[in-house]
Structures are given as structure tokens and as C-alpha cells.
PDB file of C-alpha atoms in Angstrom:
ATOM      1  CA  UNK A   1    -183.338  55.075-162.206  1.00 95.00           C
ATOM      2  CA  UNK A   2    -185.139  55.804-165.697  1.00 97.00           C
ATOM      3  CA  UNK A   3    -181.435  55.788-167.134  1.00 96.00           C
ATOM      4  CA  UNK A   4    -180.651  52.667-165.522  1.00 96.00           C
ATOM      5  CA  UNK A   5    -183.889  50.612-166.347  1.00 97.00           C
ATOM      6  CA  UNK A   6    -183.498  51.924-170.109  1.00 97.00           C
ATOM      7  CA  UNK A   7    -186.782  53.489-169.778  1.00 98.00           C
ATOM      8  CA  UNK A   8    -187.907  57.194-171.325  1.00 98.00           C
ATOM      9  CA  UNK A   9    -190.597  58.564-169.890  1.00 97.00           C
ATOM     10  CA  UNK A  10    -192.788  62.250-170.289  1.00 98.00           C
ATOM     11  CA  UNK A  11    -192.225  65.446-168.070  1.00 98.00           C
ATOM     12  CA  UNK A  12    -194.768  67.834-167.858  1.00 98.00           C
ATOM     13  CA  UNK A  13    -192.984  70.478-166.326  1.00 98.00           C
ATOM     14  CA  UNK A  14    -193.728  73.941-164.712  1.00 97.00           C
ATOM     15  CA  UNK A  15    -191.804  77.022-164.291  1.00 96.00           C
ATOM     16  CA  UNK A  16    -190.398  75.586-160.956  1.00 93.00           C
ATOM     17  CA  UNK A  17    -188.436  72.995-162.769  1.00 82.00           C
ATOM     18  CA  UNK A  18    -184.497  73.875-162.686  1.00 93.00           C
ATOM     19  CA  UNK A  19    -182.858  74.816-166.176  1.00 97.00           C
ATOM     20  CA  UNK A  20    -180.822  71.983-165.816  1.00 97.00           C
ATOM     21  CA  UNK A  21    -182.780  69.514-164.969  1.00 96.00           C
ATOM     22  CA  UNK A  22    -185.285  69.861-167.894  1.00 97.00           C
ATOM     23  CA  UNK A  23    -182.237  70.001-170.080  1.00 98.00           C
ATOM     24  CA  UNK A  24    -180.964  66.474-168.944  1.00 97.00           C
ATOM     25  CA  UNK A  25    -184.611  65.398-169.485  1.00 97.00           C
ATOM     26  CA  UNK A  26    -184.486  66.010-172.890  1.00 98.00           C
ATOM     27  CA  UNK A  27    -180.781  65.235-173.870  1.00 98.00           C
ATOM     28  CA  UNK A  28    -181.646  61.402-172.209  1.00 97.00           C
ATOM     29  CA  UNK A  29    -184.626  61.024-174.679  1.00 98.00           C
ATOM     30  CA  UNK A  30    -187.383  61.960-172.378  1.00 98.00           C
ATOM     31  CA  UNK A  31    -190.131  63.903-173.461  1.00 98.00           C
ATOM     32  CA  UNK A  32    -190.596  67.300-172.119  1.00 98.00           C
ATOM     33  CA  UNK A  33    -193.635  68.114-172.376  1.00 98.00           C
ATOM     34  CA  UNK A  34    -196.199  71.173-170.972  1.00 98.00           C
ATOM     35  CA  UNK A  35    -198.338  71.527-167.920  1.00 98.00           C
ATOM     36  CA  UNK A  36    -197.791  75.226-166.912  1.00 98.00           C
ATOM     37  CA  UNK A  37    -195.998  78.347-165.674  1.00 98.00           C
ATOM     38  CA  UNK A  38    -197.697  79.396-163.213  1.00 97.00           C
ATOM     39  CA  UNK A  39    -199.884  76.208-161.857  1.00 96.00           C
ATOM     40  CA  UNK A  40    -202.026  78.721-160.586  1.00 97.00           C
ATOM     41  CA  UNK A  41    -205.660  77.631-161.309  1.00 97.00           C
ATOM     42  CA  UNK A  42    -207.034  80.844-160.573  1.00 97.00           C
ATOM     43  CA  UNK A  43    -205.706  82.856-162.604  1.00 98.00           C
ATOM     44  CA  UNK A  44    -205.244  80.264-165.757  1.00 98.00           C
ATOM     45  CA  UNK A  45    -208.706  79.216-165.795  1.00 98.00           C
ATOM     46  CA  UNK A  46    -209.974  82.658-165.698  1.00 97.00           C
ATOM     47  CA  UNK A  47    -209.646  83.223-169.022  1.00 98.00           C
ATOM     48  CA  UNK A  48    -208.981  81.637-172.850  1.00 98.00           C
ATOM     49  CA  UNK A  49    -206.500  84.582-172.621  1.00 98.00           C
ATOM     50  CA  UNK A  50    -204.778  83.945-169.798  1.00 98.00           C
ATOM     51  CA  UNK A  51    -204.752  80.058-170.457  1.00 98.00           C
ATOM     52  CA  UNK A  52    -203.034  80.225-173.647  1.00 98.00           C
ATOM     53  CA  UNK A  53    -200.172  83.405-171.798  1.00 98.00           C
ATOM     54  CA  UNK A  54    -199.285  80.622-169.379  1.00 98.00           C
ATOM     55  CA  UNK A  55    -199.092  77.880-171.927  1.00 98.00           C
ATOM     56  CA  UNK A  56    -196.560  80.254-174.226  1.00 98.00           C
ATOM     57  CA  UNK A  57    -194.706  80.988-171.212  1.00 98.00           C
ATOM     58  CA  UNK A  58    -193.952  77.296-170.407  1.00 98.00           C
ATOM     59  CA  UNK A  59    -193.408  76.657-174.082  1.00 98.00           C
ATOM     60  CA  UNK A  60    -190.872  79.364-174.535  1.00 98.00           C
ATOM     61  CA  UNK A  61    -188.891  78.743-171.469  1.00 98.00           C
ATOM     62  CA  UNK A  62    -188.654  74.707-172.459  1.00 98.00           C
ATOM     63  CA  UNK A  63    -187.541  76.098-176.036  1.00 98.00           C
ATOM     64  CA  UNK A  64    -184.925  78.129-174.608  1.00 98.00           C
ATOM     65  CA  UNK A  65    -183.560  75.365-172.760  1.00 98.00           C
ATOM     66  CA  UNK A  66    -184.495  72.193-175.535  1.00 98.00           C
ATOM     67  CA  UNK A  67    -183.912  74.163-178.324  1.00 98.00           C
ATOM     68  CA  UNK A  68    -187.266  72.249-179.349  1.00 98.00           C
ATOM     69  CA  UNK A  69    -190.885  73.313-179.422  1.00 98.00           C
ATOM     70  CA  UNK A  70    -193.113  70.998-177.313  1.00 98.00           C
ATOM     71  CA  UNK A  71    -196.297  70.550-178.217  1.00 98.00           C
ATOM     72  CA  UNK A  72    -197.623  68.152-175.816  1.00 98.00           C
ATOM     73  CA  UNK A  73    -199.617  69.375-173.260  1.00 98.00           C
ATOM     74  CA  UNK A  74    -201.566  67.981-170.047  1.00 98.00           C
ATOM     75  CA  UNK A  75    -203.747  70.782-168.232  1.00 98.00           C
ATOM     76  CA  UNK A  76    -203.219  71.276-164.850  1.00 97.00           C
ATOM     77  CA  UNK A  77    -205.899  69.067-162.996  1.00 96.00           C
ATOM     78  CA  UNK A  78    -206.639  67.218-166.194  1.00 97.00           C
ATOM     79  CA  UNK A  79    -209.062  68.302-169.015  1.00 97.00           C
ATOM     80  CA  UNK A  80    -211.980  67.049-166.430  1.00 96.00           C
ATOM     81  CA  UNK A  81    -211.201  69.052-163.832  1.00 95.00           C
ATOM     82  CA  UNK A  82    -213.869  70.702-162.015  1.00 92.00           C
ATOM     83  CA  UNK A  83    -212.154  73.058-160.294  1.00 94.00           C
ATOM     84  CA  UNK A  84    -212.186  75.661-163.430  1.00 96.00           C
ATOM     85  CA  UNK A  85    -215.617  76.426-162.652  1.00 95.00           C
ATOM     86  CA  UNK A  86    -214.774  78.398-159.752  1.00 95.00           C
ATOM     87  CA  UNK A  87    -212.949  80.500-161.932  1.00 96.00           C
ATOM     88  CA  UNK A  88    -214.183  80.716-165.536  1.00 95.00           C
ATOM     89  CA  UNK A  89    -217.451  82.834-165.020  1.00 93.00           C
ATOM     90  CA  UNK A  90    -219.671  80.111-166.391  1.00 93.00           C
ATOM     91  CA  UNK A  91    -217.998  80.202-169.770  1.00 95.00           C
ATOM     92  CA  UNK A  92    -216.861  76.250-169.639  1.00 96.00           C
ATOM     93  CA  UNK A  93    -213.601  77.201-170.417  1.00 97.00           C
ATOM     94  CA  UNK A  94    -212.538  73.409-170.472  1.00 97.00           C
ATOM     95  CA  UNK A  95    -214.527  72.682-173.188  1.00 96.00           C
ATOM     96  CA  UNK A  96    -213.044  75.872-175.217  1.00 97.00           C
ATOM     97  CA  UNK A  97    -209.823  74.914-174.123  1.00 98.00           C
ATOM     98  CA  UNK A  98    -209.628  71.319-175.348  1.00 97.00           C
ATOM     99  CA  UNK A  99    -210.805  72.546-179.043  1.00 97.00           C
ATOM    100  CA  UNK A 100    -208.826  75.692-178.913  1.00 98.00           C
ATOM    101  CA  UNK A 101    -205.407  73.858-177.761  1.00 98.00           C
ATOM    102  CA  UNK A 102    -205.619  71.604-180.752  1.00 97.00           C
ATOM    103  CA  UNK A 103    -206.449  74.191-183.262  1.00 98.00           C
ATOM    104  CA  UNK A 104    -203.068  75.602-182.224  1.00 98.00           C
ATOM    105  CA  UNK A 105    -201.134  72.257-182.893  1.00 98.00           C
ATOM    106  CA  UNK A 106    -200.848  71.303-179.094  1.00 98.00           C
ATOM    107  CA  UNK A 107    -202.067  68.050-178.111  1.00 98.00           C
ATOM    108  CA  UNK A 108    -203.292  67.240-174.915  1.00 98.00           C
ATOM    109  CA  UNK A 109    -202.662  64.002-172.798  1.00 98.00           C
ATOM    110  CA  UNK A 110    -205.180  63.168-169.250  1.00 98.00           C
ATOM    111  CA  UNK A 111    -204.132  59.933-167.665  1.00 98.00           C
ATOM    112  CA  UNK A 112    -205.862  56.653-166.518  1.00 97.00           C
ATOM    113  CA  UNK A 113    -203.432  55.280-164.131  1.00 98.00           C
ATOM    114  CA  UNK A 114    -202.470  57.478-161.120  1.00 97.00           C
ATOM    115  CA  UNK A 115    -200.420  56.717-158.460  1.00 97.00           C
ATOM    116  CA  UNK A 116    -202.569  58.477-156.004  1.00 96.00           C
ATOM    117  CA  UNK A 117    -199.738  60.867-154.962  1.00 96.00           C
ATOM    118  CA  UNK A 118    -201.853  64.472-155.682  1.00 91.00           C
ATOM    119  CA  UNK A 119    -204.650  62.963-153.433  1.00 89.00           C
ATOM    120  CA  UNK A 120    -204.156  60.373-150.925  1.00 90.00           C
ATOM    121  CA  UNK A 121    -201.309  58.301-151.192  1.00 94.00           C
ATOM    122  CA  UNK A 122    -198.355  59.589-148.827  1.00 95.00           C
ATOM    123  CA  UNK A 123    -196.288  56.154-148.591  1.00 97.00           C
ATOM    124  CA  UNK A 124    -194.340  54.153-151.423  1.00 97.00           C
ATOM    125  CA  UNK A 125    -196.311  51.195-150.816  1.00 97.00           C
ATOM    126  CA  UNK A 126    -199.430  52.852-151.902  1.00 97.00           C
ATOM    127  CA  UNK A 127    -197.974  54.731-155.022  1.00 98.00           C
ATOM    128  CA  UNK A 128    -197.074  51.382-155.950  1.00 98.00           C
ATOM    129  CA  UNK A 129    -200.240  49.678-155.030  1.00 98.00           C
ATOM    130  CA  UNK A 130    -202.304  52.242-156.922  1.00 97.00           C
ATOM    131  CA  UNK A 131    -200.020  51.455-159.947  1.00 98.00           C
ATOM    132  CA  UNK A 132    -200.001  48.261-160.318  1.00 97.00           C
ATOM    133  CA  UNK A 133    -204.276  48.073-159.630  1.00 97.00           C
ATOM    134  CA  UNK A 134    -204.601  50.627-162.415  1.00 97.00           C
ATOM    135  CA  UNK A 135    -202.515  48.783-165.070  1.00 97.00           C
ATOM    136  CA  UNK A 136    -204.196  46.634-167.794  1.00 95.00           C
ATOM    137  CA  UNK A 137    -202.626  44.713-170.563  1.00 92.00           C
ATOM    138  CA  UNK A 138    -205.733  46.293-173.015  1.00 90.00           C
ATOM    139  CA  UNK A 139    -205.344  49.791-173.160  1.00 92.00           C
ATOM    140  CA  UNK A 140    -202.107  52.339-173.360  1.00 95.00           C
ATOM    141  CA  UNK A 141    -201.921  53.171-169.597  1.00 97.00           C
ATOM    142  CA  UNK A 142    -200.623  56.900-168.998  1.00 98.00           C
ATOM    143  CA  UNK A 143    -199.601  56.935-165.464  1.00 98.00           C
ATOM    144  CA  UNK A 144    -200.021  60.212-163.593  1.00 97.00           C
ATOM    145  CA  UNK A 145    -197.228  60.083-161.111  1.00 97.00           C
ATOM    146  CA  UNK A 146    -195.349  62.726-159.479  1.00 95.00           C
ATOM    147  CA  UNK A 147    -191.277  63.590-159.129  1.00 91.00           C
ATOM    148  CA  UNK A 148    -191.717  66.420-156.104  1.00 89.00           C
ATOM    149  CA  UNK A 149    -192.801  63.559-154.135  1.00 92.00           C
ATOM    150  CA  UNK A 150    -189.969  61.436-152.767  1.00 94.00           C
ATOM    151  CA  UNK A 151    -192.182  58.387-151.586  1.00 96.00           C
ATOM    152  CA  UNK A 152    -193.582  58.048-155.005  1.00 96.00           C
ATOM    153  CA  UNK A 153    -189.998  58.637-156.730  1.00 96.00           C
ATOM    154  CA  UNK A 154    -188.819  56.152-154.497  1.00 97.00           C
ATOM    155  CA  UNK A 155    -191.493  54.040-155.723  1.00 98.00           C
ATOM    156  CA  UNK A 156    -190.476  54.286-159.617  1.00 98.00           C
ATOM    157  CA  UNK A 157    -187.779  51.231-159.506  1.00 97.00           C
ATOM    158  CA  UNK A 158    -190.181  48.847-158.616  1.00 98.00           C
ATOM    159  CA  UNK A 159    -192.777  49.899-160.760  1.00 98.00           C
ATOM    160  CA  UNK A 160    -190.397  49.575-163.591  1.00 98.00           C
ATOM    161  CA  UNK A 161    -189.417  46.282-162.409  1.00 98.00           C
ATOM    162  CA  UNK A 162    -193.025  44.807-162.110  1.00 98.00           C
ATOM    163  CA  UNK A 163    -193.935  46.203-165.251  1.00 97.00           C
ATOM    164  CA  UNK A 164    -191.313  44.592-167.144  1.00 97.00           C
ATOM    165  CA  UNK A 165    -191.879  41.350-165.594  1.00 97.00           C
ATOM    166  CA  UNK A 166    -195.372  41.733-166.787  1.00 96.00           C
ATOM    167  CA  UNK A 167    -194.473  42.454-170.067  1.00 96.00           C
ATOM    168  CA  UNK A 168    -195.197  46.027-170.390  1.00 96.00           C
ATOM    169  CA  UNK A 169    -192.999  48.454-172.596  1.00 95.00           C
ATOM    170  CA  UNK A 170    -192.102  52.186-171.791  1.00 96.00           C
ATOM    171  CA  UNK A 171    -192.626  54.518-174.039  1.00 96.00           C
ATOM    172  CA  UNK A 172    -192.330  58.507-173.797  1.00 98.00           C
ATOM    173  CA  UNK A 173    -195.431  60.227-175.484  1.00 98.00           C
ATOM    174  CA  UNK A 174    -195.244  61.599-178.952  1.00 97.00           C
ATOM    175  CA  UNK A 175    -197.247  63.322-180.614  1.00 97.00           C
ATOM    176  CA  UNK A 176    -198.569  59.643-182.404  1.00 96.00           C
ATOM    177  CA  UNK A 177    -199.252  58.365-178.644  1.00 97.00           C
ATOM    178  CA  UNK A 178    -202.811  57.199-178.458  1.00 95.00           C
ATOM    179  CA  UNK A 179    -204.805  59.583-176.778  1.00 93.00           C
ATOM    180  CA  UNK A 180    -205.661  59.310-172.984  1.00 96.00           C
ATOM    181  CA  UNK A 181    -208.560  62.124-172.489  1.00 95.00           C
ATOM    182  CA  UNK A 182    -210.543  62.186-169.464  1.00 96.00           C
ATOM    183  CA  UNK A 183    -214.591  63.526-170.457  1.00 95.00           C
ATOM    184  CA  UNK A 184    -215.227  67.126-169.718  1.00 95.00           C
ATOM    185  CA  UNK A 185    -216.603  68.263-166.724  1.00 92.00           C
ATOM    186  CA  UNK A 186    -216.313  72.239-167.537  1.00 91.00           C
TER     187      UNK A 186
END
């Protein structure tokens, strides 16, 4: 569909994503980009440690496969999740993270459009409604949308579609993207 529409769009991609696959991502423009190795909250928001050991895993394996080093990152639940609490020890490891990942030449995107599809939304109708009510002509809109879901892939044409129509472009992220960054709740 992306191919078809001409649009590029950004992959944050986990160890679960097939060699392949994340290859064809990145020969067809798109941006691959971080999220994690292990997805395991638990045991990546224990520690700065084991944060950073997940991120290098990710980042290697994408290398191997890319032959580039991705820098981009988006942390699993967002920068403002809450859910790190339960794990950290009370040492607000979201706010050492967000400092720390830049420091190390990462750059970290949140979102402020979601298609509902982590939380709520189980139809295409609704990842499409939730799209199009989050969209606005005066900001960059980074939609959080996600491709293990088949209602909400199924919903990608016609968001493409009414987005164009609208007049909004498609861009991947780079690392000159404007920054999306949700405020810290850890």
C-alpha cells in the first residue's frame, strides 16, 4: 500500500520483526528506526543498564540487516509512560533515559496522533476515526499506528487517501524531523 500511494513512512521495529521484512523497509526508503529487542518492560526499565543492552541489541541486529546505524528511537510505551515505575526502584529512569539517549546520539520520537490500536480500537473504522480526529493542519502529526494489527493495516489506504485529499504530505522521520515528545511522567 505505502509503495503504491508513494508514501515512506518510519518502522520502529523489535526483535520479532523478520530479516526480510526490515530489509525491504529500508531498501523502499522507509525509515527503520528503534523501539526494542526485547519489548519487555520489566526487565528494560529496570535499569539505565539494561535499557541501553536492549537498545544495542536492536541497533545491531537492524545494522546487520541495513547495513546502516539507526539512530532514531521511540521507547516502548512512549517517554511518558508510567508503567516504568513499577520497575525502576524509584530512580525515574525516564527522565535519565531521555537525557542519557541523546547524549549517545539517539534521538527519540513520542507521537500525538494514535490510532487507538494498543488500547481500544479493535475495528478499521475506529483506527481510522481516531486518525483522522487527531490530525491538524498546525503541527507535524506523528501517528502511532500499528502493523501486527490487521484491522488497523487494513485501515492505512484510506488514511493515506484522506490525508492527501486534505493536503497532508508523508514524510519518514529523520533525524531533522521536528520533535514529537510526550512530558515525563517517570
Amino acid at each position: 500500500i505505502l509503495k503504491e500511494e508513494g508514501v515512506k513512512a518510519t518502522f520502529f521495529v523489535t526483535s520479532n520483526g523478520a530479516d526480510e521484512l526490515i530489509k525491504r523497509m529500508y531498501n523502499e526508503g522507509h525509515t527503520v528506526a528503534l523501539h526494542s529487542y526485547t519489548h519487555d518492560y520489566s526487565y528494560i526499565y529496570s535499569s539505565v543498564d539494561n535499557y541501553f543492552e536492549d537498545l544495542y541489541a536492536i541497533q545491531a541486529k537492524v545494522k546487520r540487516i541495513t547495513g546502516h546505524t539507526s539512530t532514531i528511537i521511540r521507547f516502548p510505551g512512549g517517554s511518558s509512560n508510567a508503567i516504568s515505575k513499577k520497575y525502576d526502584g524509584g530512580i525515574k529512569i525516564m527522565s535519565q533515559l531521555t537525557e542519557m539517549v541523546e547524549k549517545k546520539g539517539f534521538r527519540y520520537f513520542d507521537w500525538n496522533v494514535s490510532a487507538g490500536d494498543a488500547n481500544g480500537a479493535t475495528t478499521k473504522e475506529k483506527v481510522i476515526e481516531n486518525i483522522k480526529s487527531g490530525l491538524t493542519s498546525r503541527k507535524t502529526n506523528i501517528v502511532l499506528q500499528h502493523d501486527l494489527k490487521s484491522y488497523s493495516v487494513d485501515a492505512v489506504e484510506e488514511i493515506i487517501k484522506y490525508g492527501k485529499e486534505k493536503g497532508y504530505t508523508f514524510r519518514a522521520i529523520t533525524m531533522s524531523t521536528p520533535s514529537v515528545e510526550h512530558r515525563l511522567n517517570n
